[in-house]
PDB file of C-alpha atoms in Angstrom:
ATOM      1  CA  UNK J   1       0.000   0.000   0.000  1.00  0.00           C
ATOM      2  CA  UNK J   2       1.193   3.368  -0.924  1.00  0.00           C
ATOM      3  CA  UNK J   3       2.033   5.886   2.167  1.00  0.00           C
ATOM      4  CA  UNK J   4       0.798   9.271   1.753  1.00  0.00           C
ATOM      5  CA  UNK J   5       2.364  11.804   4.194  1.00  0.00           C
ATOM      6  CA  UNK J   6       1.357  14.572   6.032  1.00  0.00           C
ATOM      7  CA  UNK J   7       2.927  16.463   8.661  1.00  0.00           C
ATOM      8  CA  UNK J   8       1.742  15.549  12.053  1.00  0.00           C
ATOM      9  CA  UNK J   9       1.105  19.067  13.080  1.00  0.00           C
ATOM     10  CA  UNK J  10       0.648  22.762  11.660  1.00  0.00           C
ATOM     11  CA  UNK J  11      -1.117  26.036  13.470  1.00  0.00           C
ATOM     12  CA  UNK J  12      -1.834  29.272  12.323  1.00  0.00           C
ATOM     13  CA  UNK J  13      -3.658  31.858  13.913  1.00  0.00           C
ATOM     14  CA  UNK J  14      -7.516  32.939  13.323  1.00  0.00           C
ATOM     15  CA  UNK J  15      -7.982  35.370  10.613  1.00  0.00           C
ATOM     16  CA  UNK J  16      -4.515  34.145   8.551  1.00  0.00           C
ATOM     17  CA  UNK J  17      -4.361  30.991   6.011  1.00  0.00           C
ATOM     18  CA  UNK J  18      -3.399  27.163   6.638  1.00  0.00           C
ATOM     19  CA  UNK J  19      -1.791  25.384   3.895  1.00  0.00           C
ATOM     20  CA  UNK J  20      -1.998  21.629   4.585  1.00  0.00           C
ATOM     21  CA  UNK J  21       0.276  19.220   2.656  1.00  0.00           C
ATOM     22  CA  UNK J  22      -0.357  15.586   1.135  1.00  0.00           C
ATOM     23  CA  UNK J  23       2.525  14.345  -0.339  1.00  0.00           C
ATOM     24  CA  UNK J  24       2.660  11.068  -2.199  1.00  0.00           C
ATOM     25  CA  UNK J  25       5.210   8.390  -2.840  1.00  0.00           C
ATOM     26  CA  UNK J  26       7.427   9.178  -5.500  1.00  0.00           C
ATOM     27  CA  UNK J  27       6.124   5.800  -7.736  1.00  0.00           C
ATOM     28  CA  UNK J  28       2.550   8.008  -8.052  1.00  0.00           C
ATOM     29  CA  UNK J  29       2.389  11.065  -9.759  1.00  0.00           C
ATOM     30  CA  UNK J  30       0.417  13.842  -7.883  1.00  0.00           C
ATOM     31  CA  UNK J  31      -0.915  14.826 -11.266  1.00  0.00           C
ATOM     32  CA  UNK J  32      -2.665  11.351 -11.990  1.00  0.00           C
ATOM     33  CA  UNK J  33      -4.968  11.851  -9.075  1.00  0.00           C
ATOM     34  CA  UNK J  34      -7.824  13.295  -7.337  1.00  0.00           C
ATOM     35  CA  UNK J  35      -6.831  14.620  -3.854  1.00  0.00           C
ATOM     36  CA  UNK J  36      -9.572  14.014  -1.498  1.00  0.00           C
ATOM     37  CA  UNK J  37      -9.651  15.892   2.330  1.00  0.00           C
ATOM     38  CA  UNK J  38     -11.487  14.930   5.364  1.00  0.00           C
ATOM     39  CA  UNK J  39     -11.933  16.802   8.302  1.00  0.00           C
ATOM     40  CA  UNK J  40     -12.033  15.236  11.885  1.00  0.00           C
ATOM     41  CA  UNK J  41     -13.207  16.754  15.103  1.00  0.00           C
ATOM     42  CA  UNK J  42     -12.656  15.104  18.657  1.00  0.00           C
ATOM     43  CA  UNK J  43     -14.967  12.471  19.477  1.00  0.00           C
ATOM     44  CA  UNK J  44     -16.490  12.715  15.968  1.00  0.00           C
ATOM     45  CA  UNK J  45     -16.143  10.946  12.520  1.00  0.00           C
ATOM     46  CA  UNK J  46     -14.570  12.248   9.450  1.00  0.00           C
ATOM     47  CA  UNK J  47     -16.370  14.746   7.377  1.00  0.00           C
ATOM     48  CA  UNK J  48     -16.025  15.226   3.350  1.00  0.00           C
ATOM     49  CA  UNK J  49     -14.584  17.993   2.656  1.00  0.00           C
ATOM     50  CA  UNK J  50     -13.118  18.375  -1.255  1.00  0.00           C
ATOM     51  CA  UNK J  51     -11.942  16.706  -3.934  1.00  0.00           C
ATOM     52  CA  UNK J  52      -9.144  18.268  -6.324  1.00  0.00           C
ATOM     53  CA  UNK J  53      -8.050  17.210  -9.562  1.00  0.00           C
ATOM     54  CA  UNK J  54      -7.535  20.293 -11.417  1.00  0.00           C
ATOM     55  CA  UNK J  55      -9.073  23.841 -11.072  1.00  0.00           C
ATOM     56  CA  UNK J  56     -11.534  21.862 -13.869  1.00  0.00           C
ATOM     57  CA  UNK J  57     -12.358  18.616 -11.912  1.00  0.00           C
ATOM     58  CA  UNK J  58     -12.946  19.613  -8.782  1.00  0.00           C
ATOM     59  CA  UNK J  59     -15.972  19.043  -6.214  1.00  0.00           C
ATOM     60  CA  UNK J  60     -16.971  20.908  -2.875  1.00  0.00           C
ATOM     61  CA  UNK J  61     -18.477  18.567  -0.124  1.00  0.00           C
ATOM     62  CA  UNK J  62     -22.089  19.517   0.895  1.00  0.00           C
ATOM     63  CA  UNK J  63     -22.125  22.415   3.373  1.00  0.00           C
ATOM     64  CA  UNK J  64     -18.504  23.091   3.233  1.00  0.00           C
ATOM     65  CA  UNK J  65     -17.588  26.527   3.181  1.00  0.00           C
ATOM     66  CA  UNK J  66     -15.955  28.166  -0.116  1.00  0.00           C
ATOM     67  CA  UNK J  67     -13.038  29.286   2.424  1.00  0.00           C
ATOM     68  CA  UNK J  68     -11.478  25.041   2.037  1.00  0.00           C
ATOM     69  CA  UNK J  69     -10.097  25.024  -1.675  1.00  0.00           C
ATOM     70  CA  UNK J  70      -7.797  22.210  -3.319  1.00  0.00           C
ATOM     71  CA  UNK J  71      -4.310  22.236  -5.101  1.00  0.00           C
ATOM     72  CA  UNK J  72      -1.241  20.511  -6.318  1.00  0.00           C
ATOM     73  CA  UNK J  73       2.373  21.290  -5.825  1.00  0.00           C
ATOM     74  CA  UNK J  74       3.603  19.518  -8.338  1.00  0.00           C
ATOM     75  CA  UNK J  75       7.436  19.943  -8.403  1.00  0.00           C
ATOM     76  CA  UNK J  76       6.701  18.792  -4.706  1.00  0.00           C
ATOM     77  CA  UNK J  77       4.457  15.748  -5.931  1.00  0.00           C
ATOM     78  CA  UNK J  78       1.933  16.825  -3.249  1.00  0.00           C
ATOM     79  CA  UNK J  79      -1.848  17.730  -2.572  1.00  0.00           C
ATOM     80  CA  UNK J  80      -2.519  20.920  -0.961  1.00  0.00           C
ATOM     81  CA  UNK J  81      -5.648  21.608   1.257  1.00  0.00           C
ATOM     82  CA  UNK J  82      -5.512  25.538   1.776  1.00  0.00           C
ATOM     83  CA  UNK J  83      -7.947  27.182   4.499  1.00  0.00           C
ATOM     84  CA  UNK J  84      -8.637  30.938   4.217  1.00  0.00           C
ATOM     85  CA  UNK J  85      -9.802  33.016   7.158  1.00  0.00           C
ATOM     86  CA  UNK J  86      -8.981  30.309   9.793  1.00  0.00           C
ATOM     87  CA  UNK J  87     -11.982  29.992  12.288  1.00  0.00           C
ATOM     88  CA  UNK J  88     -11.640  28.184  15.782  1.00  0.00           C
ATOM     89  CA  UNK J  89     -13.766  25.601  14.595  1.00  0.00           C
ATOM     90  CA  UNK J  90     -11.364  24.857  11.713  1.00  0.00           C
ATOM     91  CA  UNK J  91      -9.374  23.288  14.723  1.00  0.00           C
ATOM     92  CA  UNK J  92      -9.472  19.438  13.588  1.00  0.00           C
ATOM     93  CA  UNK J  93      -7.252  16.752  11.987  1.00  0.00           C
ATOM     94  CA  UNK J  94      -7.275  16.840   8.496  1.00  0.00           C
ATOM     95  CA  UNK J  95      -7.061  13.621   6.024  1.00  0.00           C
ATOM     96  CA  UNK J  96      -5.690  12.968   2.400  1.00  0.00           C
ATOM     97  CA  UNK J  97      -7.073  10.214   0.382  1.00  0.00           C
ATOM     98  CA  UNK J  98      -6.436   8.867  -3.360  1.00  0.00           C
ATOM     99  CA  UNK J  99      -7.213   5.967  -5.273  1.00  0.00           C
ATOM    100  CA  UNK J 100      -4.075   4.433  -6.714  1.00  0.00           C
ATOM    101  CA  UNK J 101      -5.730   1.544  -7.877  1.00  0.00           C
ATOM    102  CA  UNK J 102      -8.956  -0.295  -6.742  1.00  0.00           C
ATOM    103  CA  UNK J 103      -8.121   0.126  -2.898  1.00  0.00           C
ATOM    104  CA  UNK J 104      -8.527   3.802  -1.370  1.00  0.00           C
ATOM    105  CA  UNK J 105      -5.281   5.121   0.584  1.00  0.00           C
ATOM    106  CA  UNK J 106      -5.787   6.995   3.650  1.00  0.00           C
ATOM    107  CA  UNK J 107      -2.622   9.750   4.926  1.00  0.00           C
ATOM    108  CA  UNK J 108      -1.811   9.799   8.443  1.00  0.00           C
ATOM    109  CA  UNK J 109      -3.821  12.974   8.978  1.00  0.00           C
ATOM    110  CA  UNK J 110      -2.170  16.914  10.246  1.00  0.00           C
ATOM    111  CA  UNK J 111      -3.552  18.316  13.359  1.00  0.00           C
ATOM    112  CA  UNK J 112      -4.439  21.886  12.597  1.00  0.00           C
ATOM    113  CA  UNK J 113      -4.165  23.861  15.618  1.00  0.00           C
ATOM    114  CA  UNK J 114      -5.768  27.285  15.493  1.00  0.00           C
ATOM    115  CA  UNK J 115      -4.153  29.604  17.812  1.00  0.00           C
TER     116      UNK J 115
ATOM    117  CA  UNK B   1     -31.204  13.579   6.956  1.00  0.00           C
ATOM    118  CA  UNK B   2     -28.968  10.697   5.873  1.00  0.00           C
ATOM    119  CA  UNK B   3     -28.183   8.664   8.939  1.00  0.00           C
ATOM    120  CA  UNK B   4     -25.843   6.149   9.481  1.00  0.00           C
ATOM    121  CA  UNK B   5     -26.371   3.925  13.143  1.00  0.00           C
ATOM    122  CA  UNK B   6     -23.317   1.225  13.564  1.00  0.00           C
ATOM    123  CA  UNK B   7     -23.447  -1.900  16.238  1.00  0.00           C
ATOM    124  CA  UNK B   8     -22.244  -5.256  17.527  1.00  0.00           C
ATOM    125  CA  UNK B   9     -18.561  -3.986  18.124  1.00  0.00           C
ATOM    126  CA  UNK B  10     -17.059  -5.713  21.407  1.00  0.00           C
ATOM    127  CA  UNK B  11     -14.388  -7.333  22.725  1.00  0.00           C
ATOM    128  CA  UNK B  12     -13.531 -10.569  21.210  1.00  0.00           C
ATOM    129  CA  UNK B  13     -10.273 -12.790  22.116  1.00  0.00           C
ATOM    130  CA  UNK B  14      -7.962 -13.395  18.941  1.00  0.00           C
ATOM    131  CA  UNK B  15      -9.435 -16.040  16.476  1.00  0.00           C
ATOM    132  CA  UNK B  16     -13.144 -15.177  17.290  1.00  0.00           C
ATOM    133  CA  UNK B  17     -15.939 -13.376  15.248  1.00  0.00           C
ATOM    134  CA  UNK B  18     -18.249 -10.622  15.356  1.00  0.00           C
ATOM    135  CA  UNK B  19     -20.884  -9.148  13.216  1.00  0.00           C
ATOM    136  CA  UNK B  20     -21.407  -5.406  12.647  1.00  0.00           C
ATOM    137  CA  UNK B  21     -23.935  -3.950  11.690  1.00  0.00           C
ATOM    138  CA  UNK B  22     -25.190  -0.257   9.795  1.00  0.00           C
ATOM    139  CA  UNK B  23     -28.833   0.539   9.861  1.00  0.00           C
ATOM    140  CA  UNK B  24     -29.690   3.459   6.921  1.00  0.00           C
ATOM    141  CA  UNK B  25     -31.765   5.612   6.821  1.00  0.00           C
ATOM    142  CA  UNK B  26     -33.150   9.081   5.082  1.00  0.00           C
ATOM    143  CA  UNK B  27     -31.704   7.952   1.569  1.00  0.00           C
ATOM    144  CA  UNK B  28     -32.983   5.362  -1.168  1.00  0.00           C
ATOM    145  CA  UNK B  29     -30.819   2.704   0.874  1.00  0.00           C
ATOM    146  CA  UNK B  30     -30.668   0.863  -2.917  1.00  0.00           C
ATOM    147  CA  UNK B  31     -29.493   3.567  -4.888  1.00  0.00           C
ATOM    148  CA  UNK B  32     -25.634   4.008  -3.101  1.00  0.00           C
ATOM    149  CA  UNK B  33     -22.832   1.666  -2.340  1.00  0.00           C
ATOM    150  CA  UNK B  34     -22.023   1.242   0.968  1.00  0.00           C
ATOM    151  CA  UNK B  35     -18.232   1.063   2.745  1.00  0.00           C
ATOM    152  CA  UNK B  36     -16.767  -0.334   6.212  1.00  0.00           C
ATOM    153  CA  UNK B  37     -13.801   2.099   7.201  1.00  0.00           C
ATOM    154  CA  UNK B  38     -11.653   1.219  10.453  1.00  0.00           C
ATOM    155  CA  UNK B  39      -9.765   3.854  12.238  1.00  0.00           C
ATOM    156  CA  UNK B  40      -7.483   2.714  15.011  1.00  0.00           C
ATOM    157  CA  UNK B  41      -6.497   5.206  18.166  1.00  0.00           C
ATOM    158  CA  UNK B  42      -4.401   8.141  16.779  1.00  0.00           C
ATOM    159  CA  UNK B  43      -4.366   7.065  13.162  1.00  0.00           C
ATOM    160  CA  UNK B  44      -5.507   7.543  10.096  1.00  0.00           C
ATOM    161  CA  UNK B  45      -8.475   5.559   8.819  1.00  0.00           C
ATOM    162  CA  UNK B  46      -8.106   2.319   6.900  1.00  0.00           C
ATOM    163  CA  UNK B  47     -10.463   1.579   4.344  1.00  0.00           C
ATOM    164  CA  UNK B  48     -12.331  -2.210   4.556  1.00  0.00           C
ATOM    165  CA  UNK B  49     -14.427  -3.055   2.208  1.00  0.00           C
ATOM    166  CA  UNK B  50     -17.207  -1.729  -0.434  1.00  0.00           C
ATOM    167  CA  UNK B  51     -20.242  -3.141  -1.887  1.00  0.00           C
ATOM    168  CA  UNK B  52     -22.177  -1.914  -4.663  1.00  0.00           C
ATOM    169  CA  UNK B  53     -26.015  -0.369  -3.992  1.00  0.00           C
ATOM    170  CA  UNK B  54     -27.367  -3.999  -5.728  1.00  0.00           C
ATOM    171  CA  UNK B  55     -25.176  -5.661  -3.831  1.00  0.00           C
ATOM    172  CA  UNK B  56     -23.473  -7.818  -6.888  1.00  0.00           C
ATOM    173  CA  UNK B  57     -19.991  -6.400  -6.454  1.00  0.00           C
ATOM    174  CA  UNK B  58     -18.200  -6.953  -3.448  1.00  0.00           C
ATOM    175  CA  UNK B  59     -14.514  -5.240  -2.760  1.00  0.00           C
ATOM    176  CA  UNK B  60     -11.979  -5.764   0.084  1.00  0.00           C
ATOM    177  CA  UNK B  61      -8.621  -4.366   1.512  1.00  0.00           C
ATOM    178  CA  UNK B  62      -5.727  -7.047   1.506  1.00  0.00           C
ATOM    179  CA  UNK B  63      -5.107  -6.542   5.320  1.00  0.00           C
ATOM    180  CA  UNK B  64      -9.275  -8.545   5.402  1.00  0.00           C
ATOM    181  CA  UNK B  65      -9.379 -10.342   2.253  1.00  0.00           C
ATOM    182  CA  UNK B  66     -10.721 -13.880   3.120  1.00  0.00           C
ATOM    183  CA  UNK B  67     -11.390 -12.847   6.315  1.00  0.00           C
ATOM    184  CA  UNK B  68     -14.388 -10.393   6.671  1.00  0.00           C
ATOM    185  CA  UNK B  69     -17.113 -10.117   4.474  1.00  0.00           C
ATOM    186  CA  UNK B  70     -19.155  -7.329   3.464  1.00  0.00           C
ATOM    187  CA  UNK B  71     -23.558  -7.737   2.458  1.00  0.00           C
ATOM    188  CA  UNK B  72     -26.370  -5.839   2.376  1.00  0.00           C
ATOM    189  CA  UNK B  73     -30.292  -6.481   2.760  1.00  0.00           C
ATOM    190  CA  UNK B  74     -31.753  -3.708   0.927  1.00  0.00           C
ATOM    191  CA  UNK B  75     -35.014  -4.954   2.128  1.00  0.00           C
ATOM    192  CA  UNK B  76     -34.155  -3.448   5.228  1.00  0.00           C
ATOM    193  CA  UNK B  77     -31.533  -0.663   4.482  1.00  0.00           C
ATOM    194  CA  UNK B  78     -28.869  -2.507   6.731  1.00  0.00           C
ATOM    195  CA  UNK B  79     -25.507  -2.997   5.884  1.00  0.00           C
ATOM    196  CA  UNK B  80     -23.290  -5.905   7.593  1.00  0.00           C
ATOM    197  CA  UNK B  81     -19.386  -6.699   7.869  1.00  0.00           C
ATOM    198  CA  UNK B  82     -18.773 -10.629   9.260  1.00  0.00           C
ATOM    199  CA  UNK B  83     -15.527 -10.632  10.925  1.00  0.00           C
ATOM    200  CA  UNK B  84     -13.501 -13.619  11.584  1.00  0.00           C
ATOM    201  CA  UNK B  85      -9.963 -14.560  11.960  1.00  0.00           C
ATOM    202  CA  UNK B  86     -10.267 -11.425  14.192  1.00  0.00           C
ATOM    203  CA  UNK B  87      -6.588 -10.374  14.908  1.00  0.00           C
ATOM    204  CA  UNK B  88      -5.157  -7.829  17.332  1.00  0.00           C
ATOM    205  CA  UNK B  89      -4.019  -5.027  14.469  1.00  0.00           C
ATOM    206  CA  UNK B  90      -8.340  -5.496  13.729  1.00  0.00           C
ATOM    207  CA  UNK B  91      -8.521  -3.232  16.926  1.00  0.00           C
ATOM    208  CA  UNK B  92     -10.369   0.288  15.968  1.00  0.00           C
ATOM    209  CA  UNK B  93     -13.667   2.253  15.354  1.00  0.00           C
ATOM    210  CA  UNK B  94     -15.126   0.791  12.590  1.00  0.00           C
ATOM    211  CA  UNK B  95     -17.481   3.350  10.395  1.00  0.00           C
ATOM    212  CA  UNK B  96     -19.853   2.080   7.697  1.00  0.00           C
ATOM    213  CA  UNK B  97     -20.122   5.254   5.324  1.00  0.00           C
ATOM    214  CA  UNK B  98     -22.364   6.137   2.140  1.00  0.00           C
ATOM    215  CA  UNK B  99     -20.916   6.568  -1.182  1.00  0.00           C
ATOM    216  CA  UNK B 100     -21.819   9.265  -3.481  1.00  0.00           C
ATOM    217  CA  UNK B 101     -22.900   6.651  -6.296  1.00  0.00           C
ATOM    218  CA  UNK B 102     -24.395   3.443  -6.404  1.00  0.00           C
ATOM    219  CA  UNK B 103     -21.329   1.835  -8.024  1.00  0.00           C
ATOM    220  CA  UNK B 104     -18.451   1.467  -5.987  1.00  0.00           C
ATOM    221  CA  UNK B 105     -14.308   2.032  -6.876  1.00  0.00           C
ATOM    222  CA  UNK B 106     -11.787   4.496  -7.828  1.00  0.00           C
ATOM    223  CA  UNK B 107     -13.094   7.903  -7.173  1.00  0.00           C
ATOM    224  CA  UNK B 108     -16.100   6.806  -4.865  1.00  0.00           C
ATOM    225  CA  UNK B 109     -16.380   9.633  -1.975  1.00  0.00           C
ATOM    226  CA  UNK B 110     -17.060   8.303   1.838  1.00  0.00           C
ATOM    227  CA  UNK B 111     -19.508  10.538   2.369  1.00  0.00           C
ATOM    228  CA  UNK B 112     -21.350  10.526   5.672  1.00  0.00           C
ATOM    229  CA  UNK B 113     -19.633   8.890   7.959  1.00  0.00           C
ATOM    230  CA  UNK B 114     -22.244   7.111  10.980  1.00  0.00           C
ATOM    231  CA  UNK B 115     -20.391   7.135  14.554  1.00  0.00           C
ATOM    232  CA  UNK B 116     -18.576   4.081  14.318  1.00  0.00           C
ATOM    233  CA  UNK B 117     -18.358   0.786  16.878  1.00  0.00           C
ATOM    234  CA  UNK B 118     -15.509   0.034  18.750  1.00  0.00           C
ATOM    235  CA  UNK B 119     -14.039  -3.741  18.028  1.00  0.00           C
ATOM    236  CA  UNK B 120     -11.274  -4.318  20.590  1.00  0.00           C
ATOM    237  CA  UNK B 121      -9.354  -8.129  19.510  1.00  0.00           C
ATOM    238  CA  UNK B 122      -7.594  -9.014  23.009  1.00  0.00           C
ATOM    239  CA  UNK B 123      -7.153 -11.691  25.049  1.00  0.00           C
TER     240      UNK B 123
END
């Protein structure tokens, strides 16, 4: 199984951006996939978020405020998750997700701390 | 509201079996495929296995294959994962999610989540 990685940990403060990183092995090319994000409060299960291919093919989760976007870094072969206007309630762990093949690959998540 | 309601998570010695279960409701139960996702403590989740909204097509991770199985009854808008083999590294929340489609695959979203049941393999 592939290993996607994210940092363990970022913060920001509220009112400034959070750029979240997904970065996958270097057998997968970032720009062969969808980048799907999850968002995960204490105590509660992962929420949908987005889904970024290209500024093209890309899909908002319901509800989900315009302020979560998608992008790709791809000199860095990495997914990007970028939060605008940081809220206290953006305070979660966040999740990367592809589909190399026919079995989904979870990241180990990034704890977004908003100071 | 879609609404997602796991049970029959437990504690179970190594070798044993359990049965989980995912009652649906507040969506054409049918229409979507249907997922089993595991999250351990302070990880990331691990996706189980995936059935499609007939139930034909059946899909597992390689860490359960042969091992758990995955069914629905559409009659009743339940979904089910048999467990056996059960090992310690089974140990986590397990969440049955909707999919945004009735087929099920590359590109199929996990999307809601219910609360999950805890499955704790230990002797």
């Amino acid at each position: 199984q592939p290993v996607l990685t994210q940092p363990p940990s970022s913060s920001a403060s509220p009112g400034e951006s959070a750029r979240l990183t997904c970065t996958l092995p270097s057998d997968l090319n970032v720009g062969d996939y969808s980048i799907y994000w999850y968002q995960q409060k204490p105590g509660s299960p992962p929420r949908y978020l987005l889904y970024y291919y290209s500024d093209s093919d890309k899909g908002q989760g319901s509800g989900v405020p315009s302020r979560f976007s998608g992008s790709k870094d791809a000199s860095a072969n990495t997914g990007l998750l970028l939060i605008s206007g940081l809220q206290s309630e953006d305070e979660a762990v966040y999740f990367c997700m592809i589909w190399p093949s026919d079995a989904v690959v979870f990241g180990g998540g990034t704890k977004l701390t908003v100071l | 509201e879609v609404q997602l309601l796991e049970s029959g998570g437990g504690l179970v010695q190594p070798g044993g079996s359990l049965r989980l279960s995912c009652a649906a409701s507040g969506f054409t139960f049918s229409s979507y495929g249907m997922s089993w996702v595991r999250q351990a403590p302070g990880k990331g989740p691990e996706w189980v296995a995936g059935i499609r909204g007939g139930g034909g097509n059946v899909y597992y991770a390689d860490s359960v294959k042969d091992r758990f199985t995955i069914s629905r009854d559409n009659s009743k808008n339940m979904l089910y994962l048999q467990m056996n083999s059960l090992r310690p590294e089974d140990t986590a929340l397990y969440y049955c999610a909707k999919v945004h489609a009735e087929w099920f695959g590359k590109g199929s979203v996990f999307d809601p989540w219910g609360q999950g049941t805890l499955v704790t393999v230990s002797s």
